[in-house]
PDB file of C-alpha atoms and ligand atoms in Angstrom:
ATOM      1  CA  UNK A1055     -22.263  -3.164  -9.478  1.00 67.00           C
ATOM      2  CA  UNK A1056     -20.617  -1.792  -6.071  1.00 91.00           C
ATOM      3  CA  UNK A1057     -20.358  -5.410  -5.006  1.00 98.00           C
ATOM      4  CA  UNK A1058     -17.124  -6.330  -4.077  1.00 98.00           C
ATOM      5  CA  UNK A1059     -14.660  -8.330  -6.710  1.00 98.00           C
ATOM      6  CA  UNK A1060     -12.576 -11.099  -5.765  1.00 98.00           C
ATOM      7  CA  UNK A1061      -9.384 -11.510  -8.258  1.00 98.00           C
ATOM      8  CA  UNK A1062      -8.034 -15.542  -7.436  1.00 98.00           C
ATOM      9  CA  UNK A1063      -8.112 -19.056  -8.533  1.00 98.00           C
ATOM     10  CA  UNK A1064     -10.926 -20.755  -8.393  1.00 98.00           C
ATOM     11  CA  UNK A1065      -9.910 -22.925  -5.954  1.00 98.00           C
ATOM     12  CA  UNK A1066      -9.798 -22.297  -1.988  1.00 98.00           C
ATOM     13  CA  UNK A1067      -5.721 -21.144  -1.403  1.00 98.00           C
ATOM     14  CA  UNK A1068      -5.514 -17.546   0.708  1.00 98.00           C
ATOM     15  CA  UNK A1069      -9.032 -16.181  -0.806  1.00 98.00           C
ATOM     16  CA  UNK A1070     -11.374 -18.711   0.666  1.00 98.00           C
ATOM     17  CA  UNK A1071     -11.088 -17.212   4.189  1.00 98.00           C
ATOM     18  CA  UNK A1072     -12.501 -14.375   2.602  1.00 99.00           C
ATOM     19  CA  UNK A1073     -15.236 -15.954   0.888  1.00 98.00           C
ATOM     20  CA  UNK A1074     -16.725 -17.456   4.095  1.00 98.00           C
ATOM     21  CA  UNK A1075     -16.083 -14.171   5.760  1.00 98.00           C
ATOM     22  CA  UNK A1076     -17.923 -12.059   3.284  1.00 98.00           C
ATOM     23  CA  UNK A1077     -20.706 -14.943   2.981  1.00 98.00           C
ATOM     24  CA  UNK A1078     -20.892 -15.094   6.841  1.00 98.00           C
ATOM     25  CA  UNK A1079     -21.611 -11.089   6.688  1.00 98.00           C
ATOM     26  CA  UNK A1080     -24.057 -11.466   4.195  1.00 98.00           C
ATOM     27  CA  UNK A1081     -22.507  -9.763   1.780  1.00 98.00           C
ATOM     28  CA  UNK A1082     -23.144 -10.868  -2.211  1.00 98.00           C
ATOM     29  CA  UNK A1083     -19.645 -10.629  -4.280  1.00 98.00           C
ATOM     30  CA  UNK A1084     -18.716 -11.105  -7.666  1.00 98.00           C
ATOM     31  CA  UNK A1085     -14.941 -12.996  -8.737  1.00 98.00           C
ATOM     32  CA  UNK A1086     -12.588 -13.329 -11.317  1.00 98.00           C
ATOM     33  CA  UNK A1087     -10.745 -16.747 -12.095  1.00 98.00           C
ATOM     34  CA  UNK A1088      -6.766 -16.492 -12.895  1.00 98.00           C
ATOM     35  CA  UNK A1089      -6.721 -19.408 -15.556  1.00 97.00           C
ATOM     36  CA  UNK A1090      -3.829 -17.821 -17.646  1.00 97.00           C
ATOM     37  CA  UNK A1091      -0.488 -16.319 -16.589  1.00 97.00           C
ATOM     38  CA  UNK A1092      -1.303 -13.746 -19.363  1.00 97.00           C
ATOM     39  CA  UNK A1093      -4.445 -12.366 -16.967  1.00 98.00           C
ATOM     40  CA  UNK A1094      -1.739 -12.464 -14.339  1.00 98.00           C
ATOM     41  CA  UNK A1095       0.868 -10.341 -16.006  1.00 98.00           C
ATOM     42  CA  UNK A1096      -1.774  -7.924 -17.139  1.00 98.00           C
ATOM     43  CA  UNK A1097      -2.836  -7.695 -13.843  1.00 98.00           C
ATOM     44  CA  UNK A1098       0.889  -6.601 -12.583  1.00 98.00           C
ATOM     45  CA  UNK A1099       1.061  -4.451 -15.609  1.00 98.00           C
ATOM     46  CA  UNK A1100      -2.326  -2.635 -15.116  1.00 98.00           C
ATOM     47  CA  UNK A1101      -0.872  -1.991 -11.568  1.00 97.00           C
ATOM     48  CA  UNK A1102      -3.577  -3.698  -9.666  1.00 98.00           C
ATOM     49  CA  UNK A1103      -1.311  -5.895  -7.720  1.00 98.00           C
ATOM     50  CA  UNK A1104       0.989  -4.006  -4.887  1.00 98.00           C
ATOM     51  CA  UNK A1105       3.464  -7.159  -4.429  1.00 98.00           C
ATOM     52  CA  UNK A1106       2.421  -8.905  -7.577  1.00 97.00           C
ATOM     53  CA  UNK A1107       0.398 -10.979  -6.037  1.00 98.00           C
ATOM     54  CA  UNK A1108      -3.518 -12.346  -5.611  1.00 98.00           C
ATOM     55  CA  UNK A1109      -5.510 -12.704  -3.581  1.00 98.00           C
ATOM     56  CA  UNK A1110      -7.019  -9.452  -5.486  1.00 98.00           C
ATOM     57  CA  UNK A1111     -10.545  -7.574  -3.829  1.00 98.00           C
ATOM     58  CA  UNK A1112     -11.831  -4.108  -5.276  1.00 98.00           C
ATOM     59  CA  UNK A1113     -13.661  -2.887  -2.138  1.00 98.00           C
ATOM     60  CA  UNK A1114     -14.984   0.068  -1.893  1.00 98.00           C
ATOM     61  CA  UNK A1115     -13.118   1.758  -4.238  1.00 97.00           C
ATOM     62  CA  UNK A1116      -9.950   0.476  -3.339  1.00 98.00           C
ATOM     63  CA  UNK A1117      -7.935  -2.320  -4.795  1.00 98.00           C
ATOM     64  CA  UNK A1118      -7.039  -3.939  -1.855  1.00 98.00           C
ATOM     65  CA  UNK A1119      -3.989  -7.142  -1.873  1.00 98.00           C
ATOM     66  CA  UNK A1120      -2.575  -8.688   1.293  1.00 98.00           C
ATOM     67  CA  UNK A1121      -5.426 -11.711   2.840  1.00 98.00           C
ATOM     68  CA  UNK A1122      -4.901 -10.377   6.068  1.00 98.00           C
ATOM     69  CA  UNK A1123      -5.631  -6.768   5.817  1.00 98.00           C
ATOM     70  CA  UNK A1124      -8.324  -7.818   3.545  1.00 98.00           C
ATOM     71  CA  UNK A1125     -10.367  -9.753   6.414  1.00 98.00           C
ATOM     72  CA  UNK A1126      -9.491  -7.244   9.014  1.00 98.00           C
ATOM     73  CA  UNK A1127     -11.123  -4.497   6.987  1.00 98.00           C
ATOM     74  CA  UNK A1128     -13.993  -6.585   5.983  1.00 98.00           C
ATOM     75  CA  UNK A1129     -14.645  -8.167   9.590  1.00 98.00           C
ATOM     76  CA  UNK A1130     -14.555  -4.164  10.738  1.00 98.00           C
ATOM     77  CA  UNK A1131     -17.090  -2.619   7.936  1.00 98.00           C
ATOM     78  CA  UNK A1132     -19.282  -5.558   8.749  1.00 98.00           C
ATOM     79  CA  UNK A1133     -19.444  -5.291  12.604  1.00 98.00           C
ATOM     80  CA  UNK A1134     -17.551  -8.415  13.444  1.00 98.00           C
ATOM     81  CA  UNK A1135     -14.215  -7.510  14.947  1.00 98.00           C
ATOM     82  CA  UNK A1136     -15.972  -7.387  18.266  1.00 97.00           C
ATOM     83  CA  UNK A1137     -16.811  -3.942  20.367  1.00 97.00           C
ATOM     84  CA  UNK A1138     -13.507  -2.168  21.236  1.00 98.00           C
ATOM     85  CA  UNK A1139      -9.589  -2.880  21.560  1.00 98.00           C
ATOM     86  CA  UNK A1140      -8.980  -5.390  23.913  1.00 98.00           C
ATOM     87  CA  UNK A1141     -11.991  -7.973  21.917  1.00 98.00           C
ATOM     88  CA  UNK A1142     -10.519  -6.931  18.919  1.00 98.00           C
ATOM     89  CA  UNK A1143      -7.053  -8.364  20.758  1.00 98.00           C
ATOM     90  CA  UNK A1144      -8.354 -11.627  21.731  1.00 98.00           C
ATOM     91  CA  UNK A1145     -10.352 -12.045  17.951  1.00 98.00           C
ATOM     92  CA  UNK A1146      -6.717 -11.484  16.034  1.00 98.00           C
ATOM     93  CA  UNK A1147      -5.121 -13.849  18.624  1.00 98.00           C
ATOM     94  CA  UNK A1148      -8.114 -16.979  17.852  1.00 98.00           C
ATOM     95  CA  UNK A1149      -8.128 -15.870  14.018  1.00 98.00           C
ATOM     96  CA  UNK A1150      -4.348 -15.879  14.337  1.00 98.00           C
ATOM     97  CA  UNK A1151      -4.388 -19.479  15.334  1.00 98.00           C
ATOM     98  CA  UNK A1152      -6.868 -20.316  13.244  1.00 98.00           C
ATOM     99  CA  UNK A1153      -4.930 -19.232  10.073  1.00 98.00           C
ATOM    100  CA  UNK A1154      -1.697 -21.042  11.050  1.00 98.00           C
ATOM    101  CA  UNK A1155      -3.524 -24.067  11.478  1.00 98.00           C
ATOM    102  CA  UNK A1156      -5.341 -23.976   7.867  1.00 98.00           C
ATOM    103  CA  UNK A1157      -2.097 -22.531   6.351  1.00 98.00           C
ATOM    104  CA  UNK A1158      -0.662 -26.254   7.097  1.00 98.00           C
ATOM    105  CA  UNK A1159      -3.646 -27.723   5.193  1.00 98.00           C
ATOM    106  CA  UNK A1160      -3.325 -24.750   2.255  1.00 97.00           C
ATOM    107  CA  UNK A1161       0.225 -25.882   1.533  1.00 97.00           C
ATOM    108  CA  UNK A1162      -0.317 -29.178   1.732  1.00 97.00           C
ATOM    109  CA  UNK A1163      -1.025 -30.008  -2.357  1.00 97.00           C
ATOM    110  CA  UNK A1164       1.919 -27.737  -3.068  1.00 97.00           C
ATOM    111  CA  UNK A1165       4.225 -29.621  -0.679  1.00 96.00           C
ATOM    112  CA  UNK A1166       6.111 -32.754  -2.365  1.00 95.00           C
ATOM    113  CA  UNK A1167       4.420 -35.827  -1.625  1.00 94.00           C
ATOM    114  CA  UNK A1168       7.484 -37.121   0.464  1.00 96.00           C
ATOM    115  CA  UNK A1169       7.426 -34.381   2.397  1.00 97.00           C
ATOM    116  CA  UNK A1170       3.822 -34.166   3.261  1.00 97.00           C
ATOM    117  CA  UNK A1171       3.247 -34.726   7.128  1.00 97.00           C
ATOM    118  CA  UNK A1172      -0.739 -35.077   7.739  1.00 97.00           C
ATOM    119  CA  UNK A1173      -0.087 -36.778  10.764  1.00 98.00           C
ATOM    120  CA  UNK A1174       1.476 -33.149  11.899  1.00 98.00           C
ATOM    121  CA  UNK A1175      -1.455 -31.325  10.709  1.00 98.00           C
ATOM    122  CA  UNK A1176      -3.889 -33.665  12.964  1.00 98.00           C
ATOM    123  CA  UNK A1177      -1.765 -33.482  15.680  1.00 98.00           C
ATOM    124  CA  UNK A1178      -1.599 -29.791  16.084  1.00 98.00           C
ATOM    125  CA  UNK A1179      -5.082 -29.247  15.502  1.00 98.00           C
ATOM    126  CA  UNK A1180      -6.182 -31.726  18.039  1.00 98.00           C
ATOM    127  CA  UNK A1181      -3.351 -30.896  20.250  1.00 98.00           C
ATOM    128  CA  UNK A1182      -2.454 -27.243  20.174  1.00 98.00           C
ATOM    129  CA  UNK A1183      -5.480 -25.371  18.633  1.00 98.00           C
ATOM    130  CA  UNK A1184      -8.742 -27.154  19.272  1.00 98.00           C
ATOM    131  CA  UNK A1185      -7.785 -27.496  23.257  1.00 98.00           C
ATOM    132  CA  UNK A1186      -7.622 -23.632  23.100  1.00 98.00           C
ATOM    133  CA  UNK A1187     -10.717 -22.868  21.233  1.00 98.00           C
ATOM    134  CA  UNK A1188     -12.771 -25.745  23.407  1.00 98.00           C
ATOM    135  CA  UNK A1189     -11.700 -24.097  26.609  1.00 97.00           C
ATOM    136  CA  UNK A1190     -12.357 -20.383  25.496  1.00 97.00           C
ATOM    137  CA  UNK A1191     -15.921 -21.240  24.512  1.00 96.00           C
ATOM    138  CA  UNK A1192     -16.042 -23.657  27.529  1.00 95.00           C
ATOM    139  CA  UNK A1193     -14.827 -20.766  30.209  1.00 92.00           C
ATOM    140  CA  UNK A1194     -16.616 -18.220  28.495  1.00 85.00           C
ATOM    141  CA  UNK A1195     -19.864 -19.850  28.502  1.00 81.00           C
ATOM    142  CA  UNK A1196     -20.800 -18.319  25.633  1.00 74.00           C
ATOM    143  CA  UNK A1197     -22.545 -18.925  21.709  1.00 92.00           C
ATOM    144  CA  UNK A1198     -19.609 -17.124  20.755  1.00 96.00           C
ATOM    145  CA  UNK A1199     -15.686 -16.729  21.185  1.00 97.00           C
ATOM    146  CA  UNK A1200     -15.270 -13.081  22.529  1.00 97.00           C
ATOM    147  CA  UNK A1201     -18.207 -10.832  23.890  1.00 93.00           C
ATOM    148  CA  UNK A1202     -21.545 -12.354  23.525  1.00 87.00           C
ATOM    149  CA  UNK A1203     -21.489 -11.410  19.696  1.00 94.00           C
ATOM    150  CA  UNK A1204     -21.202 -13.430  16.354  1.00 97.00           C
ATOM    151  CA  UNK A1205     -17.299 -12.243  14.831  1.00 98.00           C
ATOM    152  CA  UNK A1206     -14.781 -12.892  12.606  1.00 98.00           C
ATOM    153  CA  UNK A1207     -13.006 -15.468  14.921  1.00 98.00           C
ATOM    154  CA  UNK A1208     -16.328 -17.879  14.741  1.00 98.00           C
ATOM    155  CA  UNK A1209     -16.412 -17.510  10.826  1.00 98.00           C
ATOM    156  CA  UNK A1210     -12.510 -19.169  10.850  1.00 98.00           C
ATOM    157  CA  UNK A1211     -12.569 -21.008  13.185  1.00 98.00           C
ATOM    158  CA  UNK A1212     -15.913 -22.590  11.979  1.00 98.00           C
ATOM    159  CA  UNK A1213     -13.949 -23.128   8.760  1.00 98.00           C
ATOM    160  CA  UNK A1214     -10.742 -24.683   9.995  1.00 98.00           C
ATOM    161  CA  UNK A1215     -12.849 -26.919  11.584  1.00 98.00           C
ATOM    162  CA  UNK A1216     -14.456 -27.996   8.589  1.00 98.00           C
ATOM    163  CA  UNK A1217     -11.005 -28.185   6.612  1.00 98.00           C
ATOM    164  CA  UNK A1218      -9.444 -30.424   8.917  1.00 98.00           C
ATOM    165  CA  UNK A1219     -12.293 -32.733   8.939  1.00 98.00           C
ATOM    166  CA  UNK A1220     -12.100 -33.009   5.606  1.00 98.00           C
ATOM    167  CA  UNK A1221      -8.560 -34.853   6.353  1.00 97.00           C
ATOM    168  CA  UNK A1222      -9.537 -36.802   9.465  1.00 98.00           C
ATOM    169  CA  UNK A1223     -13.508 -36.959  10.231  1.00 98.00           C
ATOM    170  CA  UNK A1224     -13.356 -37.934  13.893  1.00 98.00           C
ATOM    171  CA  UNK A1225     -10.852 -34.972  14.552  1.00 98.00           C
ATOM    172  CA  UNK A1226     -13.901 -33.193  17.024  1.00 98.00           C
ATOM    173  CA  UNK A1227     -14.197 -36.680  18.861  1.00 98.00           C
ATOM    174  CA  UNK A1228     -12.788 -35.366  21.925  1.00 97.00           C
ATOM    175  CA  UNK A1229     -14.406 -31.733  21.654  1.00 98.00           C
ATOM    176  CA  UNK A1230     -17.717 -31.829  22.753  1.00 97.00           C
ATOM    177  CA  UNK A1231     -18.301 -28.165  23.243  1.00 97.00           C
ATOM    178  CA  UNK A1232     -16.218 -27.397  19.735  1.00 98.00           C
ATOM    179  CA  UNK A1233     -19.158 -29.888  17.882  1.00 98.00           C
ATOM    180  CA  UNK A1234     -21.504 -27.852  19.506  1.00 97.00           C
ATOM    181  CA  UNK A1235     -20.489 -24.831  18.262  1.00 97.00           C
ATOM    182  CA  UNK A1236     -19.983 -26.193  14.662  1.00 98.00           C
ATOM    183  CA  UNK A1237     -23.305 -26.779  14.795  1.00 98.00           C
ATOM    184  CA  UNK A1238     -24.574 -23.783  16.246  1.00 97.00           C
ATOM    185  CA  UNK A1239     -22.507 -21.730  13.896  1.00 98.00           C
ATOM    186  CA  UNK A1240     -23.260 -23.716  10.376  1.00 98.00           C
ATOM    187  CA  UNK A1241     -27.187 -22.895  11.076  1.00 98.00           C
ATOM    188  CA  UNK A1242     -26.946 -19.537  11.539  1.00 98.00           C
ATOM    189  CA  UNK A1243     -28.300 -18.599   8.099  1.00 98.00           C
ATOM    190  CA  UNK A1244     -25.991 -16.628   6.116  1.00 98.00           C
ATOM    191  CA  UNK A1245     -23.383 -19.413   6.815  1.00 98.00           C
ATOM    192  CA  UNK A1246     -26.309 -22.234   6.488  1.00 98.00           C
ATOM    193  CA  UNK A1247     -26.818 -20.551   2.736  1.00 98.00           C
ATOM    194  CA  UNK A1248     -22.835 -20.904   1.839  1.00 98.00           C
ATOM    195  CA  UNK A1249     -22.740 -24.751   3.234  1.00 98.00           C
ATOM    196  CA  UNK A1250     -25.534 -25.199   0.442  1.00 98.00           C
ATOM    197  CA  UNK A1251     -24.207 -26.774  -2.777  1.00 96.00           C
ATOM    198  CA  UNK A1252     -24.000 -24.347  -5.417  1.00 97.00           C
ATOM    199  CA  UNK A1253     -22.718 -21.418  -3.125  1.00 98.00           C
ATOM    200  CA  UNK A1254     -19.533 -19.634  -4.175  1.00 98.00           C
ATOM    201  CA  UNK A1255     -17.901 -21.741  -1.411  1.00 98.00           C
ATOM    202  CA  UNK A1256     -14.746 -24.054  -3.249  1.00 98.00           C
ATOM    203  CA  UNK A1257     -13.873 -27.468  -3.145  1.00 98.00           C
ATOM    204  CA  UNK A1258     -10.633 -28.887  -1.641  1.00 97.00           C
ATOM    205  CA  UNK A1259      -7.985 -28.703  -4.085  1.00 97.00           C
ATOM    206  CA  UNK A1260      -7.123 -30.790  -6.187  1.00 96.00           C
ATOM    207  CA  UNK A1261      -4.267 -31.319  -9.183  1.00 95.00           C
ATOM    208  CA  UNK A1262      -5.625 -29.126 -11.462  1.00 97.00           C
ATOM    209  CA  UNK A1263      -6.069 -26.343  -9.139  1.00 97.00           C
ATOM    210  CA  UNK A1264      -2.382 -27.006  -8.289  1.00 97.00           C
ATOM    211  CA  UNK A1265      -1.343 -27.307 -11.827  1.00 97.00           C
ATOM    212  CA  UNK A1266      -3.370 -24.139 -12.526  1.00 98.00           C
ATOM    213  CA  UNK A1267      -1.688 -22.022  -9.855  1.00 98.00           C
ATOM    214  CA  UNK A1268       1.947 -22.948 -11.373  1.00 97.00           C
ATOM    215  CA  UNK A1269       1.280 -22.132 -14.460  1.00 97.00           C
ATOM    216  CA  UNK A1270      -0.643 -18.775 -14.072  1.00 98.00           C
ATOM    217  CA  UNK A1271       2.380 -17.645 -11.617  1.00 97.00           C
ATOM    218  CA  UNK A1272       4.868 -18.579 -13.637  1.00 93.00           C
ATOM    219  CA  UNK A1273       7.265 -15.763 -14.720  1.00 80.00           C
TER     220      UNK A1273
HETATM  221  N1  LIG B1454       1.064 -12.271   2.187  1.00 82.13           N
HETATM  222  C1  LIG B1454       0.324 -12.410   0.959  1.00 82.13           C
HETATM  223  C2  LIG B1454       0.826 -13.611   0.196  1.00 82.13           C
HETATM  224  C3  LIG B1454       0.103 -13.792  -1.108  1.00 82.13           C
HETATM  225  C4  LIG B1454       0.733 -14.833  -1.998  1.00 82.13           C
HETATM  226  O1  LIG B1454       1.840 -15.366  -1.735  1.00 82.13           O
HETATM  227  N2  LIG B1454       0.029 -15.117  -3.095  1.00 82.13           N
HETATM  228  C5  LIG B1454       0.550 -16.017  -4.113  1.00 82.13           C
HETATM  229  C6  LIG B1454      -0.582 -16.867  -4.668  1.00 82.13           C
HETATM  230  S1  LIG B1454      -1.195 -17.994  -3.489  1.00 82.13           S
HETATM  231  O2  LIG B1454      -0.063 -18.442  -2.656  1.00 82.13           O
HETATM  232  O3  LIG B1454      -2.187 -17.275  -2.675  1.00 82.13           O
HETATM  233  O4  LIG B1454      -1.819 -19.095  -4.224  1.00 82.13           O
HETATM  234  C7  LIG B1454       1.127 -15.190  -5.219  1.00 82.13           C
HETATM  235  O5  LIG B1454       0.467 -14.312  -5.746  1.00 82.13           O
HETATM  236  N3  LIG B1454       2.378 -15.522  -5.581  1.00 82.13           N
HETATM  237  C8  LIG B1454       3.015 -14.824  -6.686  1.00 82.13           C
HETATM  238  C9  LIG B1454       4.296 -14.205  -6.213  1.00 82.13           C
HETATM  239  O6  LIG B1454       4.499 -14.161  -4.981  1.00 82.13           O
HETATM  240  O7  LIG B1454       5.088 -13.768  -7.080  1.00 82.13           O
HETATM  241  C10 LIG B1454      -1.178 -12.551   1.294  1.00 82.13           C
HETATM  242  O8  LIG B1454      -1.475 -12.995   2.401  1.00 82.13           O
HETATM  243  O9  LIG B1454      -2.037 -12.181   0.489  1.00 82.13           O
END
């Protein structure tokens, strides 16, 4: 179908990054949900997983593992890794941030329940990470993190933002130019479509996902 093929749960995890970035480009893609650990071991054996492990995309001929290098190529092909080195620089650094601060909220169903800290997770999104991203924009003066052009670092961070206010709604209380740019960002349309119920967009997680994810990985 030459659409690209997304190999995951179906659940958020590692892949949903590149749902929203792939939605956000306007690009239509197809997936395929690990329910069993049998689709997961004839995955390994078929040789479509470098390191054994999913997220999965076929792109462009290529079966491509590793979430990272997956965005980065997509966020290139599509025009939104900004116009030359040094913005491509400062868009790893803000997706860079962006990433650690959703990998807290990723792990936190698969962390014990004593262990959970959300108190951590609110803290260093409202202490270390949002204070960056509200100055950048605020400095900049611009719709947009780096250039004057729509990229990969407003897709995530538009998303982290949404994640964490999932856990704690008035999280943007003290970001004025951050709720401005949620806003912004959400209606431009390609993102506007994937906020629309029935999207390919995933819900938070939730036991079965969890329970799902143990039992298709285990060995
Ligand atoms: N660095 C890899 C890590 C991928 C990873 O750990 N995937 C898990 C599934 S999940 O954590 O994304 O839900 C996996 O396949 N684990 C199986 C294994 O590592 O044997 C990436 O970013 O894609």
């Amino acid at each position: 179908s030459g659409k690209p093929k997304l190999t995951y749960f179906n659940g958020r995890g590692r892949m949903e990054s590149v749902r929203w970035l792939l939605a956000a480009a306007g690009v239509e893609f197809e997936e395929e949900f690990l329910e069993t650990s049998e689709q997961y071991q004839k995955l390994i054996k078929d040789g479509a997983l470098l390191f054994d492990q999913v997220p999965l995309v076929e792109i462009d001929g290529m079966k491509m593992v590793q979430t990272r290098a997956i965005l980065s190529y997509i966020a290139a092909k599509c025009n939104l890794y900004g116009k030359d080195p040094k913005e491509r620089a400062f868009i790893d650094m803000y997706v860079e941030g962006t990433a650690d601060l959703m990998g807290m909220i990723i792990t936190f169903p698969f962390t014990p329940p004593q262990k959970r800290n959300l108190a951590l997770i609110i803290e260093r999104a409202t202490t270390r990470y949002f204070p960056v991203y509200e100055k950048v924009l605020k400095q900049h003066g611009q719709d947009f993190l780096v250039g004057n052009q729509f990229s990969w670092a407003d897709v995530q961070l538009l998303e982290a933002i949404l994640m964490v206010e999932e856990k704690e709604p008035t999280v943007l209380s003290n970001f004025p130019v951050l709720q401005a740019f949620k806003a912004r960002i959400s209606n431009i349309p390609t993102i506007k479509k994937f906020l629309q119920l029935g999207s390919q967009r995933k819900p938070p997680p939730n036991d079965q996902y969890v329970a799902t994810v143990i039992e298709v990985l285990k060995k």
